[in-house]
Coordinates of C-alpha atoms in Angstrom, one line a residue:
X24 CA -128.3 6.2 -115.1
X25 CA -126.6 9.4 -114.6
X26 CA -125.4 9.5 -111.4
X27 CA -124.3 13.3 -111.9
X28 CA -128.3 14.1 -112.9
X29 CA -129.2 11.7 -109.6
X30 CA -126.9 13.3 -107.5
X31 CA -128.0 16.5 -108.6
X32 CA -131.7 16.5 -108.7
X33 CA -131.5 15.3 -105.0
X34 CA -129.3 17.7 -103.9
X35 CA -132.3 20.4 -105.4
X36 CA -134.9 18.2 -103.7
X37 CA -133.2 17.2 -100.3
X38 CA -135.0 20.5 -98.2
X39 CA -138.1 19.5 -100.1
X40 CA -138.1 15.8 -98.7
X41 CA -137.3 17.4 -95.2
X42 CA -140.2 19.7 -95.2
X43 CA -142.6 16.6 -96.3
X44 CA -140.8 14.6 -93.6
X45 CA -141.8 17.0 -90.8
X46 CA -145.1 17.8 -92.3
X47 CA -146.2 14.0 -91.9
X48 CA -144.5 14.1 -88.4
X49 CA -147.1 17.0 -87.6
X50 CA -150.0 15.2 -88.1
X51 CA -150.6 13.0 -85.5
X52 CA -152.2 9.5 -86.9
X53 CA -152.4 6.8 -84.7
X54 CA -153.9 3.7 -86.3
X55 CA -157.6 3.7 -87.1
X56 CA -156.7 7.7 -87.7
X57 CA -154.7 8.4 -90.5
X58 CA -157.0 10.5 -92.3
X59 CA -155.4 14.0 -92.3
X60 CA -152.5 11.7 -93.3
X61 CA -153.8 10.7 -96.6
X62 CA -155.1 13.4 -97.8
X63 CA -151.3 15.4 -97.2
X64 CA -149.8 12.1 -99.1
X65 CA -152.2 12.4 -102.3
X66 CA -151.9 16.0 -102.2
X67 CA -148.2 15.6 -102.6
X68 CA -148.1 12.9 -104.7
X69 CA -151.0 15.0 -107.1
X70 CA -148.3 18.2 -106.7
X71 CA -145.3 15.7 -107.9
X72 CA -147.6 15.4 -111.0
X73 CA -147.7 11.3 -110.5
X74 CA -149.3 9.5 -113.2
X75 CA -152.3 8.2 -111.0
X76 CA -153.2 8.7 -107.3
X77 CA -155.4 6.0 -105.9
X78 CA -157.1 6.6 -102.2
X79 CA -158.7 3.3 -102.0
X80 CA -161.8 2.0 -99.9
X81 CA -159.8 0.8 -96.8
X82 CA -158.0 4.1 -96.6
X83 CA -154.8 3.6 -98.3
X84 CA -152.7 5.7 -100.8
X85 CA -150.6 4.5 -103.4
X86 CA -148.9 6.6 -106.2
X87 CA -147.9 5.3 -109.2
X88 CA -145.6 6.2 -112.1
X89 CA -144.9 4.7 -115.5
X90 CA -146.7 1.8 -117.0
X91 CA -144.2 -0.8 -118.0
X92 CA -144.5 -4.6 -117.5
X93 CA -142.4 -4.8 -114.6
X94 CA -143.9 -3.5 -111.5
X95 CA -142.1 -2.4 -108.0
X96 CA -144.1 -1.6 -105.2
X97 CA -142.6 0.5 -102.5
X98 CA -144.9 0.5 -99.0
X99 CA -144.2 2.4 -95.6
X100 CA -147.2 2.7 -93.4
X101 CA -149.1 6.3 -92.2
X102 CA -150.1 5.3 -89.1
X103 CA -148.2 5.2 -85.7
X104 CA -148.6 4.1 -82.0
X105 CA -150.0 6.6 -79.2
X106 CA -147.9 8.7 -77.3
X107 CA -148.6 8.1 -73.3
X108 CA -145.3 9.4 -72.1
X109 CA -145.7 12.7 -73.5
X110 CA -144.5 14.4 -70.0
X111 CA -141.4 12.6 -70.6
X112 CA -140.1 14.1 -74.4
X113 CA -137.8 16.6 -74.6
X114 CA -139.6 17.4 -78.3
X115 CA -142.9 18.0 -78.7
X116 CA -143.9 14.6 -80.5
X117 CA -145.9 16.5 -82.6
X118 CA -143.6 19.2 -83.2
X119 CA -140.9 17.7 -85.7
X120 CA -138.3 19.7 -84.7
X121 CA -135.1 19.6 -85.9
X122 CA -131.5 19.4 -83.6
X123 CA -128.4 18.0 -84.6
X124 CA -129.2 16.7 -87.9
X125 CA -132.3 14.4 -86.7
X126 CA -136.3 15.3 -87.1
X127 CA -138.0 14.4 -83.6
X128 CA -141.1 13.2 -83.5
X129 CA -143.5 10.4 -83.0
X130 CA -143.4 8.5 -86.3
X131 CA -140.2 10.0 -87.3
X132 CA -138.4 6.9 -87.7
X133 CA -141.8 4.6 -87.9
X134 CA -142.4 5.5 -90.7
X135 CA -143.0 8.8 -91.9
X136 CA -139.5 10.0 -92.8
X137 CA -139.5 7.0 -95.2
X138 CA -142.6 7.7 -96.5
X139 CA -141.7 11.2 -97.5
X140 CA -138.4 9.3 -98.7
X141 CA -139.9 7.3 -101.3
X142 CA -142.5 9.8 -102.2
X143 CA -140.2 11.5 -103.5
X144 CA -137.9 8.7 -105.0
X145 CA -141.2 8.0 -107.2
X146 CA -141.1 11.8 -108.7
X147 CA -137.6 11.7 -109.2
X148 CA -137.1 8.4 -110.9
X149 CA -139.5 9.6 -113.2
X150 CA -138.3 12.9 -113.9
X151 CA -134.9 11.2 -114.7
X152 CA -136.2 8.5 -117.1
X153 CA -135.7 5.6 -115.0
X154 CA -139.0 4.2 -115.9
X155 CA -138.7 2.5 -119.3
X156 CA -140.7 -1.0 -118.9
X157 CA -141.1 -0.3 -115.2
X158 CA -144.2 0.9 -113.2
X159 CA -143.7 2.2 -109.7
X160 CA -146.3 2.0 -106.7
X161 CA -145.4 4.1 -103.8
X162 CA -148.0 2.8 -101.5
X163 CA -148.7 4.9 -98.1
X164 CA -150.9 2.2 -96.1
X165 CA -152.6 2.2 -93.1
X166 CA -153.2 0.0 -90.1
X167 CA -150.1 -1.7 -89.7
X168 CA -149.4 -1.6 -86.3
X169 CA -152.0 -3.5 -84.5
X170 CA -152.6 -4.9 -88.1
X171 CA -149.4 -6.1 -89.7
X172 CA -149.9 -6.5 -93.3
X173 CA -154.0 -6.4 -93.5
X174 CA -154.0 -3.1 -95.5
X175 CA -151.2 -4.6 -98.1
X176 CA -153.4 -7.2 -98.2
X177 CA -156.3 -5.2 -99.5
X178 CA -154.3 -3.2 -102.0
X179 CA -152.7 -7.1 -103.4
X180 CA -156.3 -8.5 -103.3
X181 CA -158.9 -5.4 -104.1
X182 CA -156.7 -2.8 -105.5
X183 CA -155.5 -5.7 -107.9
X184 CA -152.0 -4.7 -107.9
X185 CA -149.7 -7.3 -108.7
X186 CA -146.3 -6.3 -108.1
X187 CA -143.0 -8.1 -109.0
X188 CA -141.0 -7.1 -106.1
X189 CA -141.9 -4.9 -102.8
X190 CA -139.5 -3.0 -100.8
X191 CA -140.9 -2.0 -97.3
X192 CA -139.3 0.9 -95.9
X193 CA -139.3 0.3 -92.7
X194 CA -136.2 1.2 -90.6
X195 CA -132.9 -0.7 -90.6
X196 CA -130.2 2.1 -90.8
X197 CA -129.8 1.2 -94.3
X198 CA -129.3 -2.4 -94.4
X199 CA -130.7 -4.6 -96.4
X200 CA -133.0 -6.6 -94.6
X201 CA -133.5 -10.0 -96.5
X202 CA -135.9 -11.9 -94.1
X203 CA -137.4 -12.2 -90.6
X204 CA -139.5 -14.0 -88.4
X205 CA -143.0 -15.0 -88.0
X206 CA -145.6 -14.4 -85.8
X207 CA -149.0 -15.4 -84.1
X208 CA -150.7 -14.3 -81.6
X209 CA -152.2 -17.6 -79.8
X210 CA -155.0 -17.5 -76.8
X211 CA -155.5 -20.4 -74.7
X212 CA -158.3 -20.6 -72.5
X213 CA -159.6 -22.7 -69.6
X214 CA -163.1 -23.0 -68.3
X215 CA -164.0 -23.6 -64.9
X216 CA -167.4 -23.1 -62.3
X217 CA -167.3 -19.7 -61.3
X218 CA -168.6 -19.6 -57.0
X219 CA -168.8 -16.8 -54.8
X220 CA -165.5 -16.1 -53.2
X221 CA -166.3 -17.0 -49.9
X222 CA -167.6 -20.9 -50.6
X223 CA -164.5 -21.5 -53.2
X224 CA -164.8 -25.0 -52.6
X225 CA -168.3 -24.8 -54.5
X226 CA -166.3 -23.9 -57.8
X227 CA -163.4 -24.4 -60.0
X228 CA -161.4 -22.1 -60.3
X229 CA -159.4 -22.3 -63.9
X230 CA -156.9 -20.1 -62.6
X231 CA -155.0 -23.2 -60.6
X232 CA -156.2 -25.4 -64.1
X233 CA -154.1 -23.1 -66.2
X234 CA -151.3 -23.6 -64.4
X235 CA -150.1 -26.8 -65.9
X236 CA -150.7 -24.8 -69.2
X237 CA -148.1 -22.6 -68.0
X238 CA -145.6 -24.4 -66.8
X239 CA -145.7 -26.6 -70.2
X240 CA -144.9 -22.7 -71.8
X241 CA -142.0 -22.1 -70.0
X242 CA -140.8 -25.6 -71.1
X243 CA -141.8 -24.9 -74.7
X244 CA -139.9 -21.5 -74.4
X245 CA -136.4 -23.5 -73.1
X246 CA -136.7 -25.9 -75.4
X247 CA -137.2 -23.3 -78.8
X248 CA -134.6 -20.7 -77.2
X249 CA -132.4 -23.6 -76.9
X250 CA -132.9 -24.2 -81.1
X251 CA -132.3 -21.0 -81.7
X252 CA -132.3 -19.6 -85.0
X253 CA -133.9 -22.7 -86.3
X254 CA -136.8 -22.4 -83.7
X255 CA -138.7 -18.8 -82.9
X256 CA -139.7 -17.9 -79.4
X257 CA -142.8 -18.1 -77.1
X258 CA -144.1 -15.6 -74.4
X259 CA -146.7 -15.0 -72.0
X260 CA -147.7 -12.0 -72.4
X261 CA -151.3 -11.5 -71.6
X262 CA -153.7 -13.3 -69.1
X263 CA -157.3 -12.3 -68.3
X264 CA -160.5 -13.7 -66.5
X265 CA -164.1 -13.7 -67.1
X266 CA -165.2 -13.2 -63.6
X267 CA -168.7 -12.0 -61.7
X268 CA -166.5 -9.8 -59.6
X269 CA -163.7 -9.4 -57.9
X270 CA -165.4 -11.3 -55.1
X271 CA -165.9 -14.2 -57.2
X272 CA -164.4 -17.6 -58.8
X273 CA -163.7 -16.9 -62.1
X274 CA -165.9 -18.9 -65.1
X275 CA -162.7 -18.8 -67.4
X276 CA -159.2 -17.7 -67.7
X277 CA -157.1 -17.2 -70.7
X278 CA -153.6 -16.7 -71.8
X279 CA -152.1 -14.8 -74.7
X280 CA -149.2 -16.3 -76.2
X281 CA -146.7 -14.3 -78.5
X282 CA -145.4 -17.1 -80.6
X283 CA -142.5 -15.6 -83.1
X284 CA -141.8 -18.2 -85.8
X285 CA -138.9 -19.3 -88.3
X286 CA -139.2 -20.4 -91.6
X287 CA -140.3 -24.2 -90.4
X288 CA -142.9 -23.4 -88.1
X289 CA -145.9 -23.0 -90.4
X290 CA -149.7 -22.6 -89.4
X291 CA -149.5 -27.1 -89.7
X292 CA -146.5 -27.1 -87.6
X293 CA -148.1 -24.9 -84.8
X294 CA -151.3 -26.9 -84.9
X295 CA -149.5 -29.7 -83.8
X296 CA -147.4 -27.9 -81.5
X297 CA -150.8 -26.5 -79.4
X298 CA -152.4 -29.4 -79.4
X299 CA -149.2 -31.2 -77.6
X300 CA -149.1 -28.2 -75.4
X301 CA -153.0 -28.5 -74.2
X302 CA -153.1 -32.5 -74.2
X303 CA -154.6 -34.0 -71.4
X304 CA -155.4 -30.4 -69.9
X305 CA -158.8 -28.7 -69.8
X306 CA -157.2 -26.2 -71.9
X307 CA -158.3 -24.9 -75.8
X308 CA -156.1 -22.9 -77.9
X309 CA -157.0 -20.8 -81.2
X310 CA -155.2 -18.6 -83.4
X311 CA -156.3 -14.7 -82.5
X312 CA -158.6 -13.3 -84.7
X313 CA -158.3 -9.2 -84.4
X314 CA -161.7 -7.6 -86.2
X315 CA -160.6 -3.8 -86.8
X316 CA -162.2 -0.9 -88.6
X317 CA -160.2 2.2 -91.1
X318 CA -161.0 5.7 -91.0
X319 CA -163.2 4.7 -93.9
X320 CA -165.4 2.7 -91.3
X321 CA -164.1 -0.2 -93.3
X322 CA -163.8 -3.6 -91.6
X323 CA -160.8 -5.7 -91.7
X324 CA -159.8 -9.0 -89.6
X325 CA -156.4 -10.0 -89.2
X326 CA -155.8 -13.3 -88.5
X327 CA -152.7 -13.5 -86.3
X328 CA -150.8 -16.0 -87.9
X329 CA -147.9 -13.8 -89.8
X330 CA -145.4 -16.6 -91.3
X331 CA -141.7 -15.3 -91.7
X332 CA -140.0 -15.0 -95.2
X333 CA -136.4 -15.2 -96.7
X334 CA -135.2 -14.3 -99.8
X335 CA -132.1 -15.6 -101.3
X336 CA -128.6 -13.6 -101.1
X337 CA -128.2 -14.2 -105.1
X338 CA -131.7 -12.9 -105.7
X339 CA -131.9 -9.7 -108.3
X340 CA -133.9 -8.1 -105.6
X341 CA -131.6 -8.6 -103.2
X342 CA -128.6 -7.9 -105.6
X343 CA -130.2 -4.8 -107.3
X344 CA -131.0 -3.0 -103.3
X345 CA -127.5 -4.0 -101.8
X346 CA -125.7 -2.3 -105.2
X347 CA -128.1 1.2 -104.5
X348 CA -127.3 1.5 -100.8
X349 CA -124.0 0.7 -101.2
X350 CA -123.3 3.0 -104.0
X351 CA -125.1 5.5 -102.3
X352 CA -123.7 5.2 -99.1
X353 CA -120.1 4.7 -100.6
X354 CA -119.5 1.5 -98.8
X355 CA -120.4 -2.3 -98.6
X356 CA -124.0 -2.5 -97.5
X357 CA -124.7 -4.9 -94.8
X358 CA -127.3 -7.8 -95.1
X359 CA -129.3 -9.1 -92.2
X360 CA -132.6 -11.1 -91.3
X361 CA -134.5 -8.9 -89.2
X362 CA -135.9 -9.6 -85.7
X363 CA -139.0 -7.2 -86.0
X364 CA -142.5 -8.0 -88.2
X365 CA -143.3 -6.0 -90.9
X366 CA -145.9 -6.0 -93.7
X367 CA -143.7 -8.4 -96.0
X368 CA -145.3 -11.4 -93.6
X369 CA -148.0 -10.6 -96.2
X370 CA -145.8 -9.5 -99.3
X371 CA -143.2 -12.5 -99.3
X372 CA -144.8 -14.5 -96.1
X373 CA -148.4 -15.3 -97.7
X374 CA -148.5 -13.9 -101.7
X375 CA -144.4 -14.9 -101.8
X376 CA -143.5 -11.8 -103.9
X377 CA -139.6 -11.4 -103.5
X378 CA -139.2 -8.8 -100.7
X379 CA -136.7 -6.6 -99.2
X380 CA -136.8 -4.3 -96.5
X381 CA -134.8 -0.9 -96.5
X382 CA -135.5 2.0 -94.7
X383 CA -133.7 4.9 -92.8
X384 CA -133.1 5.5 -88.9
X385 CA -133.0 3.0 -85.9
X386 CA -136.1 0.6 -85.0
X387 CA -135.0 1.2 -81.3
X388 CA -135.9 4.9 -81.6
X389 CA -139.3 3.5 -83.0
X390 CA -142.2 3.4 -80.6
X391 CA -139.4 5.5 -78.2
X392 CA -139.7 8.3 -76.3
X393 CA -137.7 11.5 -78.3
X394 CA -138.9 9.5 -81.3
X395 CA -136.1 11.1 -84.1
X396 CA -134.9 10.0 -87.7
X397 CA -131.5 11.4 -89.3
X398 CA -132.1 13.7 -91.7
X399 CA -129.0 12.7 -93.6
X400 CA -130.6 9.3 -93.4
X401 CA -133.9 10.3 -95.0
X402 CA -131.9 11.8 -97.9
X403 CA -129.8 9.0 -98.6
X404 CA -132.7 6.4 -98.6
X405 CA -133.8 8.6 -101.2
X406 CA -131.3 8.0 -103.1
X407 CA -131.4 3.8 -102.5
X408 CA -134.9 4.0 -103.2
X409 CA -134.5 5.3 -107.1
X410 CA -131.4 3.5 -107.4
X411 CA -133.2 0.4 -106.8
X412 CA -135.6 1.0 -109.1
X413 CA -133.1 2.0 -111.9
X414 CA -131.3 -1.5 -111.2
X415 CA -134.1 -3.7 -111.7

């Protein structure tokens, strides 16, 4: 490639991918609501003169260029979480302005100024002849917050899109992010004899049964934080009753259990690990099943058991995206194995298609108040993203 042409046709683009940046950040789309969302992605994609523009079923986008044997798919997700704080920004979430070099904005940084990032990467790797044998899937999908990987996992399975290698753009400040962890989201729930409150004796009350459930958590949590990084983690972090009223014994109790995994700890390895955990007690445990529905009224059900992934330092994937970010940031890239979950649990996790993730900005300004992405950041990923594709 020439990196005078690539240097140059970003430099023409660079207030282009800004203004799509900020135009995403306008539209608010929280998940289940990415509508208006969508149709700004194909419209820009369609205006980039990409080959094909599919707006699937479930609600998802995906651009694609070329039509070469090997395929690269590219995903960053359109959706976002809510803003409940809004009396506490500085910037109108909604407002994407701009103030010492960052866009602010809900979705800034998670994930929209990636998404415009590799929208554009697409366009320009094809308007500079980097596709020869290739064919290049900018996918925009949907749902991934309260429903890592589902929509991925209709585009792999009912968009029939078999990719050789992904890159999800979500943010790392330009790292190379060659693995993380699991999760799944576990309830355990006890049954007792619910009794009105003032003749307790005349119940159970599964509150006082769960406890022993509890307390064998908090061992389980000492024990894996103590095996750390072999081991993943395991929190409490939900409990609920199914009670007459708040006069009453409760019939049942539950627990939610936020079990983050490692490479060892598959769905066989967990089984075994719950059913030590409830033995003896007049606890059950399952695996969460979350139903959902798209803006297409679409249903989907994640099943909360998200396994974590690691791809190989020597790997041509891994090779090919450290080389573009560091010759576009001028420096050794760094490579790390992430601590947060995104849609590769389905890309590499389940379907094991080599994965990577790179993407621009901070994941502690995601989900943050004064959401906000680096514009400089943005323009570089840019750059990553079509280098990556011209050194596969």
């Amino acid at each position: 490639m020439n990196q005078g042409k690539l240097e140059e046709e970003l430099a023409i683009r660079a207030d282009e991918i800004i203004a799509f940046a900020r135009e995403l950040v306008k539209i608010e789309s929280v998940t289940g609501n990415e509508g208006k969302m969508a149709e700004a992605v194909a419209e820009k994609m369609r205006e980039l003169s990409y080959d094909r523009v599919i707006c699937d079923e479930l609600g998802n986008v995906i651009g694609v260029n070329g039509s070469g044997e090997q395929k690269v798919f590219f995903d960053s997700h359109m959706d976002t979480v809510d803003v409940i704080d809004r009396d506490n920004w500085k910037h109108d979430p909604y407002g994407a302005e701009i103030e010492n070099g960052y866009i602010y904005g809900r979705g800034s940084v998670d994930m929209k100024g990636a998404l415009a990032a590799s929208v554009y990467a697409g366009a320009v790797a094809k308007e500079l002849r980097l596709l020869d044998g290739k064919t290049v899937y900018i996918s925009a999908s949907i749902m991934e917050e309260d429903y890592d990987g589902q929509a991925v996992k209709y585009i792999l399975e009912q968009d029939e899109i078999y990719p050789d290698v992904v890159v999800i753009c979500e943010p790392t400040n330009l790292s190379v992010g060659c693995g993380h962890q699991g999760r799944a989201l576990i309830q355990v729930t006890v049954k007792g004899k619910g009794a009105h409150a003032s003749h307790p004796e005349t119940g159970i009350n599964p509150i006082y049964l769960m406890t022993e459930v509890t307390d064998r958590v908090e061992t389980l949590a000492a024990s894996l934080q103590a095996n750390r990084p072999e081991s993943g983690t395991v929190a409490v972090t939900n409990i609920f009753c199914t009670t007459a009223s708040n006069n009453s014994v409760p019939e049942e109790v539950s627990i939610i259990l936020d079990r983050r995994l490692s490479l060892k700890e598959n769905e066989e390895y967990i089984t075994k690990e719950m059913n030590e955990l409830v033995k003896d007690t007049k606890a059950e445990w399952k695996i969460v099943d979350v139903p959902g529905r798209s803006y297409k009224g679409k249903k989907i059900m994640l099943h909360s058991f998200l396994p974590a992934w690691e791809l190989p330092e020597d790997h041509r994937l891994i090779v090919a995206s450290k080389d573009a970010a560091s010759e576009t940031l001028q420096k050794e890239a760094s490579l790390e194995k992430l601590a947060i979950s995104t849609n590769a649990v389905v890309t590499a996790g389940i379907f094991k298609i080599p994965s990577v993730v790179v993407g621009p900005g901070d994941i502690n300004d995601a989900h943050a108040t004064d959401e906000k992405c680096s514009i400089q950041a943005l323009q570089n990923a840019c750059s990553i993203y079509v280098r990556i594709i011209d050194n596969l």
